Short mmCIF file of C-alpha atoms in Angstrom, two decimals:
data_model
loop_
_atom_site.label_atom_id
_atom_site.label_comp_id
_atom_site.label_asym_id
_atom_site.label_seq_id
_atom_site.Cartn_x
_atom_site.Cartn_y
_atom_site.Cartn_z
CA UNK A 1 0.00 0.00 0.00
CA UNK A 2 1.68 3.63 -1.13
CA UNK A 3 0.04 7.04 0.58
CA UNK A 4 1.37 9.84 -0.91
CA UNK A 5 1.01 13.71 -0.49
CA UNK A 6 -2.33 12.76 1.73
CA UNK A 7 -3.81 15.94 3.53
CA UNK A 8 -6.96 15.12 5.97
CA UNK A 9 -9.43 17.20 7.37
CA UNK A 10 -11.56 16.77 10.59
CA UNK A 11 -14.70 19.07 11.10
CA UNK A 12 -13.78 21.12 7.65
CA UNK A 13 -10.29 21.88 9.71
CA UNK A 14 -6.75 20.70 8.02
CA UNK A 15 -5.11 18.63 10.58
CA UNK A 16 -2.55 17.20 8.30
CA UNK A 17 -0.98 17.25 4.83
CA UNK A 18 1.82 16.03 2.82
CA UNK A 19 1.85 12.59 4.91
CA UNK A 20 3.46 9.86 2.76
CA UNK A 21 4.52 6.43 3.41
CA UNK A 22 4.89 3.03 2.06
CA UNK A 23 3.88 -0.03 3.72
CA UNK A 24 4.71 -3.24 2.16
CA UNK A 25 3.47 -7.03 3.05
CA UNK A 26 4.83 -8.36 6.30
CA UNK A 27 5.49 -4.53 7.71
CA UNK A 28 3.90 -2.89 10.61
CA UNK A 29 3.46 0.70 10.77
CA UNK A 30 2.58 2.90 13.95
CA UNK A 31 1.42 6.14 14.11
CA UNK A 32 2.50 8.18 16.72
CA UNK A 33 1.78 11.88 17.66
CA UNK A 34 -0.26 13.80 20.37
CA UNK A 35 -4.31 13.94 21.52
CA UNK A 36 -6.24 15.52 18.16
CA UNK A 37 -2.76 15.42 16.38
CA UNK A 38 -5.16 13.75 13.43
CA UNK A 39 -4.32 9.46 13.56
CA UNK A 40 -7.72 8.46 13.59
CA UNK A 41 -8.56 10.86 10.67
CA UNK A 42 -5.67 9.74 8.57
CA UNK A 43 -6.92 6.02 9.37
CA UNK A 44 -10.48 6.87 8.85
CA UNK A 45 -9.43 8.13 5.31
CA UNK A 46 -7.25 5.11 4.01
CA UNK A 47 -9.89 2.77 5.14
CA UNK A 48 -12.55 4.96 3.04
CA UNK A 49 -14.74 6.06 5.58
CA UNK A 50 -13.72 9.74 4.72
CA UNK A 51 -12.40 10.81 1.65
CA UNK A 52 -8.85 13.10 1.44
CA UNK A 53 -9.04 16.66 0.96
CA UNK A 54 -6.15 15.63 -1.52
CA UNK A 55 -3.48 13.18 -2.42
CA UNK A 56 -3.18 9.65 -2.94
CA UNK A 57 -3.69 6.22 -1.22
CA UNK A 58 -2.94 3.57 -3.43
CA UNK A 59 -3.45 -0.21 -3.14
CA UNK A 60 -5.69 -0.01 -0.06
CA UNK A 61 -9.38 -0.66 -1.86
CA UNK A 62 -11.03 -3.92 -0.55
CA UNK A 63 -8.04 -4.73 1.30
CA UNK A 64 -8.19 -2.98 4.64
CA UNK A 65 -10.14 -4.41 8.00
CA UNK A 66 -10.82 -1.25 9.82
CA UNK A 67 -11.00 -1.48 13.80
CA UNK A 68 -11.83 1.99 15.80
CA UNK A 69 -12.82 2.38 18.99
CA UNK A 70 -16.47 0.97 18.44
CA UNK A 71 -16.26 -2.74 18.22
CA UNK A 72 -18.88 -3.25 16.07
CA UNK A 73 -20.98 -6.22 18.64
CA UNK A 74 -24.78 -7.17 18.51
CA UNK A 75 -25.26 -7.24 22.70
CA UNK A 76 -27.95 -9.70 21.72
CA UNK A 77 -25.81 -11.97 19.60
CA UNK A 78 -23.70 -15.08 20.93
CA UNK A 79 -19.99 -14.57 20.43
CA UNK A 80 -20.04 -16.99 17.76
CA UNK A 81 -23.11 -15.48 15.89
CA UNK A 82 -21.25 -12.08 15.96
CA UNK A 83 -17.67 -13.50 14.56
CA UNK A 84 -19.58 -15.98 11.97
CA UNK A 85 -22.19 -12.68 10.47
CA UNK A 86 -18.75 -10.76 9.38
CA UNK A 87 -17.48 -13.92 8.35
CA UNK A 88 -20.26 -14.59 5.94
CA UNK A 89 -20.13 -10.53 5.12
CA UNK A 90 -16.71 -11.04 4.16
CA UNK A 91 -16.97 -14.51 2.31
CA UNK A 92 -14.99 -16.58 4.57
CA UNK A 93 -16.31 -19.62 7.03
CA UNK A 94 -13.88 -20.74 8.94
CA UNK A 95 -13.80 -18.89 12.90
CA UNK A 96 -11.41 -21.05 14.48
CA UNK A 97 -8.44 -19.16 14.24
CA UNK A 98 -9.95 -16.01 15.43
CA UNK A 99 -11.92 -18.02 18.07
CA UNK A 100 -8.29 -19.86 19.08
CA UNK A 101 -6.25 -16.55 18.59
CA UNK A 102 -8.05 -14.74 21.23
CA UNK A 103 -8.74 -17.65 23.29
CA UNK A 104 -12.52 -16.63 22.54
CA UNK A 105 -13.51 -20.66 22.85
CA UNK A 106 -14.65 -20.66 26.33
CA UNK A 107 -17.05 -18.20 25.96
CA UNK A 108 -18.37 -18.41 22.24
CA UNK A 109 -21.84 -19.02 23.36
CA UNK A 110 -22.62 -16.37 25.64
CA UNK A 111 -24.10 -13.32 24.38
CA UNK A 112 -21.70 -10.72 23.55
CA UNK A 113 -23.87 -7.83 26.04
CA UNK A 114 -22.79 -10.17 28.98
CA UNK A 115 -18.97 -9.80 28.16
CA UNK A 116 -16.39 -7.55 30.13
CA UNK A 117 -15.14 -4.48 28.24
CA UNK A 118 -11.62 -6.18 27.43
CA UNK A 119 -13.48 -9.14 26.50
CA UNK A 120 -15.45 -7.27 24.00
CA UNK A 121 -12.27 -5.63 22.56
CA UNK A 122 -10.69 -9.11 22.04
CA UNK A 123 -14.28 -10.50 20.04
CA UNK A 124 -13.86 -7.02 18.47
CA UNK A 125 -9.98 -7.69 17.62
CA UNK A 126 -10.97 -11.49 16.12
CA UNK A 127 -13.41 -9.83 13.66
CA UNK A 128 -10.43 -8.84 11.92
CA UNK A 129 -9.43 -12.28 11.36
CA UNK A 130 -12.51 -13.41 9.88
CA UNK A 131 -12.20 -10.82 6.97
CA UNK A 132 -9.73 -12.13 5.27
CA UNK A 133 -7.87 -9.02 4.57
CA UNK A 134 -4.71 -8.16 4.17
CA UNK A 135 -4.11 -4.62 5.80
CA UNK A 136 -5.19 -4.62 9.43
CA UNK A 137 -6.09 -0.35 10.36
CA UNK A 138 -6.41 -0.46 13.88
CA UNK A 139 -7.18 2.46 15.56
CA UNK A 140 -5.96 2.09 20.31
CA UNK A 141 -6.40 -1.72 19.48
CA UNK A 142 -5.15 -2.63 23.28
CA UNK A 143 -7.58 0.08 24.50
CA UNK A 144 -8.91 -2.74 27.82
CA UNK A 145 -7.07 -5.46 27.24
CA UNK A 146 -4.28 -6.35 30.10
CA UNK A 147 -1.34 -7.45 29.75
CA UNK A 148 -2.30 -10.78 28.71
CA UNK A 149 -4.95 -9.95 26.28
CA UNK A 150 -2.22 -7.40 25.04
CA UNK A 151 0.24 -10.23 24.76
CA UNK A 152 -2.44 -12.43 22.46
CA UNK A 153 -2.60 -9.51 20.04
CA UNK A 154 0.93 -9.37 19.90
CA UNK A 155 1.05 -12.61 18.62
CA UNK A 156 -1.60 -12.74 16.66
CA UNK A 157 -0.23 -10.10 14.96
CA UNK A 158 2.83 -11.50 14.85
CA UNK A 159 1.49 -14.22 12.73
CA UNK A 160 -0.47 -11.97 10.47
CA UNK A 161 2.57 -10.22 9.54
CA UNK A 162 4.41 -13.67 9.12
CA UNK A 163 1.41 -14.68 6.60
CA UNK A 164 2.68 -11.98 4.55
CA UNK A 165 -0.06 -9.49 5.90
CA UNK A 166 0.46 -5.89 6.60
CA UNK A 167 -0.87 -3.28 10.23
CA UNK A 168 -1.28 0.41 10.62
CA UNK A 169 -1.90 1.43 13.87
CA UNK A 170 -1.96 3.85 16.24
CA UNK A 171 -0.99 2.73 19.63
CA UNK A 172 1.21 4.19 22.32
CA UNK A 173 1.98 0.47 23.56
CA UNK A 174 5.18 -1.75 23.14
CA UNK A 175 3.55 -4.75 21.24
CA UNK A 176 6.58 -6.58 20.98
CA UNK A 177 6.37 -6.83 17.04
CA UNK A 178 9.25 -5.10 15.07
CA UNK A 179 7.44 -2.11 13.13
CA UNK A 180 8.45 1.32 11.80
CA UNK A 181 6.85 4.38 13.52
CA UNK A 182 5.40 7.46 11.96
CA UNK A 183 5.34 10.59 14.24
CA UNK A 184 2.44 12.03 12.16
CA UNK A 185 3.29 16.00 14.43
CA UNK A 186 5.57 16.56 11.77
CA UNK A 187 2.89 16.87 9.01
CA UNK A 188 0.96 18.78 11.13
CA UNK A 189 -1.17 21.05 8.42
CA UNK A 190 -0.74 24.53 9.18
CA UNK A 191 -3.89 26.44 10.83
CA UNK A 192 -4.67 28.73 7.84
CA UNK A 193 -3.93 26.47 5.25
CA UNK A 194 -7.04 26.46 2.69
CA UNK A 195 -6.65 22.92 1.52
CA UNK A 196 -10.34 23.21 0.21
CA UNK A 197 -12.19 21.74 2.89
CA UNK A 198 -15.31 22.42 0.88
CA UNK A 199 -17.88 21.83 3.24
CA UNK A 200 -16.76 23.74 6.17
CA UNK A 201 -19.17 26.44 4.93
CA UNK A 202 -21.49 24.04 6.60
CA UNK A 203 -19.94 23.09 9.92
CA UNK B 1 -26.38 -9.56 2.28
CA UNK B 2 -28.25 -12.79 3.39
CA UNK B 3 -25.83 -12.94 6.62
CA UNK B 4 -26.79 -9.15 7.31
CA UNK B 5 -31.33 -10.05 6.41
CA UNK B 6 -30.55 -13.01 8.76
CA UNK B 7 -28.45 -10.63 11.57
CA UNK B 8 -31.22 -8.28 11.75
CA UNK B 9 -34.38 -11.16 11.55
CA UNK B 10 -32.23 -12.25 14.64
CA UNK B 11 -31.90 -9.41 15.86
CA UNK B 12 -35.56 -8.16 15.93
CA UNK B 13 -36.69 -11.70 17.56
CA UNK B 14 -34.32 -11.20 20.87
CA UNK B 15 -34.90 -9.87 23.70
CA UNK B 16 -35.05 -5.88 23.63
CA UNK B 17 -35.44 -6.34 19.75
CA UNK B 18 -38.81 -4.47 19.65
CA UNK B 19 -40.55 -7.16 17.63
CA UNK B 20 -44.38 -6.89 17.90
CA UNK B 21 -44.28 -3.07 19.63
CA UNK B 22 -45.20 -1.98 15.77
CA UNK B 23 -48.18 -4.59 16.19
CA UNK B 24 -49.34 -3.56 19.33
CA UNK B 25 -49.35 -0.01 18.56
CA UNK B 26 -51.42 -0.87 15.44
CA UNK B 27 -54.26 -2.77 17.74
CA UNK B 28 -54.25 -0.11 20.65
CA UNK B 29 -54.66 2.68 17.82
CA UNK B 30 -57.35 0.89 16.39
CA UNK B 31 -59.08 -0.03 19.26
CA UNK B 32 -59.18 3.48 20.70
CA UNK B 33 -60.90 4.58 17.66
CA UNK B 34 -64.30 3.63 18.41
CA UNK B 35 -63.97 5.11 21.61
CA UNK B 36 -63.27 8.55 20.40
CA UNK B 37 -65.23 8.19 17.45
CA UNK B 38 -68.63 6.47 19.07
CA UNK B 39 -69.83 2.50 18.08
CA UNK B 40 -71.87 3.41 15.64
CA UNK B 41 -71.83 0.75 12.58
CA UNK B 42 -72.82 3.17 10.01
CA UNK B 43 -69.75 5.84 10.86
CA UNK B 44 -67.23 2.54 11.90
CA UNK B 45 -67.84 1.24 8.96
CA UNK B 46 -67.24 4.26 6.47
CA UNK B 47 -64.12 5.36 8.22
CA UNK B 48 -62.84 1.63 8.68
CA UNK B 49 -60.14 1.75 5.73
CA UNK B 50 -58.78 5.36 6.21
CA UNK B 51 -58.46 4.95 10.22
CA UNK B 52 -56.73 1.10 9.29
CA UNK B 53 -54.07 2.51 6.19
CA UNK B 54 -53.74 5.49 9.20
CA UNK B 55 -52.51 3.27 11.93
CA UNK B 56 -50.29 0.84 9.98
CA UNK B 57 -48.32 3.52 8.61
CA UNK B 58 -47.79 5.05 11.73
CA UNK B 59 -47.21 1.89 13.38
CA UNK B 60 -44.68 1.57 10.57
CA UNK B 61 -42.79 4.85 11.50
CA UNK B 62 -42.36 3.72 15.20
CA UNK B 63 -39.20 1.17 14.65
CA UNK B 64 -37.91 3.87 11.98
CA UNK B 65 -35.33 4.97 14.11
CA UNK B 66 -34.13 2.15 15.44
CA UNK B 67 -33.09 1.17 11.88
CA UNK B 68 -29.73 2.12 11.23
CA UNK B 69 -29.17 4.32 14.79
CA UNK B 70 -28.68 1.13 16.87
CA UNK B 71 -25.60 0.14 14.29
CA UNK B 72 -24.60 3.90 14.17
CA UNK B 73 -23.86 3.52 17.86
CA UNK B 74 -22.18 -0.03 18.14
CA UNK B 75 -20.15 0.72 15.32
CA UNK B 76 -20.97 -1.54 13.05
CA UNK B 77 -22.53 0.55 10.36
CA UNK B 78 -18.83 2.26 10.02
CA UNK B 79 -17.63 -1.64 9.77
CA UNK B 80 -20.28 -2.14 7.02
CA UNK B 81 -19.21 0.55 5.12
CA UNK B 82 -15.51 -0.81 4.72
CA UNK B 83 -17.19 -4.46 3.91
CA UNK B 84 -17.35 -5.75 0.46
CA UNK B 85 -20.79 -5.04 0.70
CA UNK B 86 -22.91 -2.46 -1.76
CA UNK B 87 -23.99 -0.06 0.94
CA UNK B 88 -27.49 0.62 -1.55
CA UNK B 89 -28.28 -3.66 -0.89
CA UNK B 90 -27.14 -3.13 2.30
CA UNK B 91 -30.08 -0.80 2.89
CA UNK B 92 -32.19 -2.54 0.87
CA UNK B 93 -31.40 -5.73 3.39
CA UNK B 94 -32.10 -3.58 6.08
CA UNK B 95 -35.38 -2.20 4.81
CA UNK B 96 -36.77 -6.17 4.00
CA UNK B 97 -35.67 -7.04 7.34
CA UNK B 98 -37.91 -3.67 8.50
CA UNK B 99 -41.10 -4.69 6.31
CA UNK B 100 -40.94 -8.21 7.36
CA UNK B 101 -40.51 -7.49 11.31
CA UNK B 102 -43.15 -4.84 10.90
CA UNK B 103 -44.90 -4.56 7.71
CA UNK B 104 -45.39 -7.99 7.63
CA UNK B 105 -47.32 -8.69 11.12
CA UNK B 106 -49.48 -5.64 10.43
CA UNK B 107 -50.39 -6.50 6.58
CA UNK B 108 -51.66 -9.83 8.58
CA UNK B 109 -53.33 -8.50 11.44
CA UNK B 110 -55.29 -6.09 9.41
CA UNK B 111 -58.17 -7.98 8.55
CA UNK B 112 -58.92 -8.97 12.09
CA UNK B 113 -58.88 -5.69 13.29
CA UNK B 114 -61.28 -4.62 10.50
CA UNK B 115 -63.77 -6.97 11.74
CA UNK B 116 -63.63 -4.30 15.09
CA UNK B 117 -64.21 -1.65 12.75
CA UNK B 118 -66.78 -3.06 10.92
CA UNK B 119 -65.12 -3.35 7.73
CA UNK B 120 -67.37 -4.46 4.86
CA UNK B 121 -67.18 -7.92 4.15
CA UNK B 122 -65.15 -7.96 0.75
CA UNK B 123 -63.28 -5.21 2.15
CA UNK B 124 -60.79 -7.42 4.46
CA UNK B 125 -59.05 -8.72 1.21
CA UNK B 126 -58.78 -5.53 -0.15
CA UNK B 127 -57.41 -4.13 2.84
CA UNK B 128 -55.01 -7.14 2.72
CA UNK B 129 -54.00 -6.67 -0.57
CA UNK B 130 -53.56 -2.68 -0.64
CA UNK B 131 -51.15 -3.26 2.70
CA UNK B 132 -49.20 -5.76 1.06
CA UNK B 133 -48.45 -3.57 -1.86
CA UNK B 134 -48.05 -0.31 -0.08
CA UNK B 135 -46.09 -1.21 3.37
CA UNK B 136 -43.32 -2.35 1.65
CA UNK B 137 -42.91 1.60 0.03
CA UNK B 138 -43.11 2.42 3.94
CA UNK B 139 -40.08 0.83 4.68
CA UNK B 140 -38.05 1.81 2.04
CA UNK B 141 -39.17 5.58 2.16
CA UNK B 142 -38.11 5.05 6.04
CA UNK B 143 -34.82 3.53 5.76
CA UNK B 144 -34.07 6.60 3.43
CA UNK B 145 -35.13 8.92 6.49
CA UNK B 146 -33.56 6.81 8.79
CA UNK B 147 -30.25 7.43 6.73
CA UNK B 148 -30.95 11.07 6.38
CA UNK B 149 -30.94 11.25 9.94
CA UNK B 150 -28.66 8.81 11.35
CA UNK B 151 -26.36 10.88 12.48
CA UNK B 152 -28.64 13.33 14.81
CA UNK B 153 -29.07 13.46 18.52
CA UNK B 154 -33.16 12.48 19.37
CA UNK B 155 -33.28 12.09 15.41
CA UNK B 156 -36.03 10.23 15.93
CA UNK B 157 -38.78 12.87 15.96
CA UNK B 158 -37.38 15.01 12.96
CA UNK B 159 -37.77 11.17 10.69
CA UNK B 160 -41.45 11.36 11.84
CA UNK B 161 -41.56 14.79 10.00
CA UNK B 162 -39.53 14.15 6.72
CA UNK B 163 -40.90 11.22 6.40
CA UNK B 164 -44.26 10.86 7.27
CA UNK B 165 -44.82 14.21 3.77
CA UNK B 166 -43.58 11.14 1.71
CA UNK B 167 -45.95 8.39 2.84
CA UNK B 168 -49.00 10.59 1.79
CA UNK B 169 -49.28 9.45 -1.91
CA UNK B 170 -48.74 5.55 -0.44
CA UNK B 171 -51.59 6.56 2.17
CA UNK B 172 -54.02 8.44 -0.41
CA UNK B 173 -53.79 5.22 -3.01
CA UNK B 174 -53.70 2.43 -0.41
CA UNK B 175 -56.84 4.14 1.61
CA UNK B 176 -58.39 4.47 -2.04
CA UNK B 177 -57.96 0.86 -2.49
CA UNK B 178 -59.52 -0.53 0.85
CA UNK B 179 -62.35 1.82 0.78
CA UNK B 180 -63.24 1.15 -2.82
CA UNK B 181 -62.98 -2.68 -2.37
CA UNK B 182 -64.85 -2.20 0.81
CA UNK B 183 -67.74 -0.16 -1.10
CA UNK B 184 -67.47 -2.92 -3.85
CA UNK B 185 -66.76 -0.62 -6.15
CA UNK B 186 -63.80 -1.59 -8.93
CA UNK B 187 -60.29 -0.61 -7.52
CA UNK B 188 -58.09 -1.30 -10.07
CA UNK B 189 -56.90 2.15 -10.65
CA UNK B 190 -55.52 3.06 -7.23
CA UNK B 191 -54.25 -0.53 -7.29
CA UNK B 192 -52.37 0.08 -10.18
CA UNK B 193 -50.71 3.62 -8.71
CA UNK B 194 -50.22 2.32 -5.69
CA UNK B 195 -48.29 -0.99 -7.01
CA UNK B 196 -46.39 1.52 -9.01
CA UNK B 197 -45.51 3.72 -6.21
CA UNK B 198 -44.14 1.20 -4.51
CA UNK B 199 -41.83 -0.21 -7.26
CA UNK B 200 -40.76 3.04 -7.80
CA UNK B 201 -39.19 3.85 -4.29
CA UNK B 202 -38.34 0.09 -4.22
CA UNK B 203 -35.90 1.02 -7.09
CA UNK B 204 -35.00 4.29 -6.22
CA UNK B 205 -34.99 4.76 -2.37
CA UNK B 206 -32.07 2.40 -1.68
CA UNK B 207 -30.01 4.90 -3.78
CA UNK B 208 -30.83 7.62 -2.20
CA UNK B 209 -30.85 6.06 1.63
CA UNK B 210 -27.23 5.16 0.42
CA UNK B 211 -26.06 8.62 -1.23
CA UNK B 212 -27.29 10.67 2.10
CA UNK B 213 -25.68 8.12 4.57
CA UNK B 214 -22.05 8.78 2.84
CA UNK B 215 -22.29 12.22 3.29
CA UNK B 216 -23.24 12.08 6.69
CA UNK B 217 -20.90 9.68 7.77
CA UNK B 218 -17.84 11.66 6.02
#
């Protein structure tokens, strides 16, 4: 996947431009940078959810699993009924590894409403292995998962990458998986740049 | 897009799912009419099909904003949006799985609750018939309000005003149907605008529903 020149906006307000990178199968890339420095934007934007006030992002159509802060969980849904509906959405049948990844097993048939909040995170964290994609965006994956949870996603990840897979995130935790950081404060977009944020006649 | 018709079937059926409120509504509204209106026969019976196509549509309305709101907030409308899914049969989905938690049950109860209003007796099939044409326009029109205002705090009283406008020409042609085939008079005509209708948002509203939720997701 290639991002070039990319400049986001957030509310019809800049908040950055000229980012650029490269990330290539088996690579992990973190973002780093401040509160409201604009990493969920830029990851909202290469998984489509919000289109670029300009620039490129190449390679990333129908190839991204997106994970934000929302997990995405039907409280009235079994774990298993959750994991197998974006299975089928995605094409793919098979939930063991995501049920084995994230030692999920134990509790596949209780309803997802009845899970704890890290426990929810780590159904929300095996969705992503029932896509079938290549580029994992995750947006704070570890956000309530201790240190053993955190540890599972390591690995998991680990193995994704190994598979020839590729991660964008934005975490301020060690994962213990070699990756390149990004300190996206350097493409900070400047506060009276006119990028032609054209509906912020409307905000 | 069988996965997602068969998530939200599911869905509706649990616990907290609001299956059968729609119904319910539709019999309490009916019922109270002859108490405001009186038990005469005579008046019953000549207001039967307008006060029936009256409470099914707004029985209709009631789960409007539960639609796409409860997957706004879970996050799983975002998730659907980066899913090889077409986001215009994604709607669609979500407005069969609306008619046929909703529309459905009250195209069904209809007749019985005709028999309350007096309803003339080749009326009840009529009544059947014009429901099961015209509800199904009710949920599509819906999901596109429910799109339009997915995004909105307590969004769930300004869909009962943009939406409710659109449902007129469904209401005038549907009432028009049951109230000719109750007077035994040929109803062809409205049935033929009001099948129309309804194939017309069919095609047109999932389009729509689609092109207003991208903008007001960006």
């Amino acid at each position: 996947m290639q991002v070039s020149d990319l400049s986001v906006a957030r509310g019809g307000v800049p908040v950055l431009s000229g980012v650029s990178f490269a990330l290539a199968p088996g690579e992990a890339l973190v973002l780093r940078g401040p509160n409201g420095a604009g990493k969920t934007t830029l990851l909202r934007c290469i998984a489509g959810l919000q289109e670029p006030l300009s620039g490129r992002i190449e390679g990333a159509e129908d190839r991204v699993a997106y994970a934000a802060h929302a997990d995405g969980l039907k409280a009235m849904l079994t774990v298993r009924e959750n994991l197998s509906f974006w299975a089928q959405v995605f094409g793919m049948s098979d939930l063991s590894p995501a049920l084995d990844g994230y030692a999920l097993r134990p509790l596949a048939d209780r309803l997802a409403g009845t899970l704890s909040a890290g426990q929810k995170r780590r159904l929300g964290l095996a969705r992503l292995l029932v896509t079938g994609r290549p580029i994992w965006v995750l947006d704070e994956p570890t956000v309530s998962l201790d240190a053993d949870a955190v540890a599972l996603f390591g690995s998991v990840l680990r193995g994704h990458l190994a598979a020839g897979g590729s991660a964008l995130m934005a975490t301020h935790i060690d994962l213990g998986v070699e990756a390149q950081v990004l300190d996206v404060s350097a493409y900070r977009a400047a506060p009276d740049a006119d990028l032609g944020a054209s509906d912020a006649a409307f905000l | 897009m069988r996965a997602l018709l068969l998530r939200d079937l599911r869905l509706a059926l649990r616990a907290g799912g609001g299956f059968g409120l729609g119904l319910a509504f539709f019999l309490i509204v009916v019922m109270l009419v002859p108490f405001s209106v009186g038990p005469e026969a005579q008046l019953l019976q000549a207001i039967a099909p307008g006060v029936l196509w009256l409470g099914a549509l707004l029985a209709c309305l009631l789960s409007l904003d539960r639609l796409l709101a409860l997957d706004l907030e879970d996050g799983s409308l975002e998730l659907l949006l980066t899913a090889p899914l077409p986001l215009e049969g994604a709607l669609a989905v979500k407005a069969l799985a609306h008619w046929l938690t909703t529309g459905l049950p009250l195209v069904l109860a209809a007749p019985f609750l005709g028999v309350m209003l007096q309803l003339a007796a080749p009326g009840h099939l009529w009544l059947l018939i014009s429901l099961a044409l015209g509800t199904p326009a009710l949920s599509v029109i819906g999901t596109f309000g429910a799109a339009l205002t997915v995004g909105i705090k307590r969004g769930g009283l300004l869909l009962s005003l943009l939406v409710l406008p659109l449902y007129i020409p469904t209401l005038i042609f549907g009432a028009e149907v049951a109230r000719r085939g109750a007077a035994g008079l040929d109803a062809s005509t409205p049935l033929l605008m009001l099948a129309g209708l309804t194939l017309a948002v069919v095609a047109l509203m999932p389009f729509a529903a689609a092109a207003v939720l991208r903008m007001g997701l960006r």
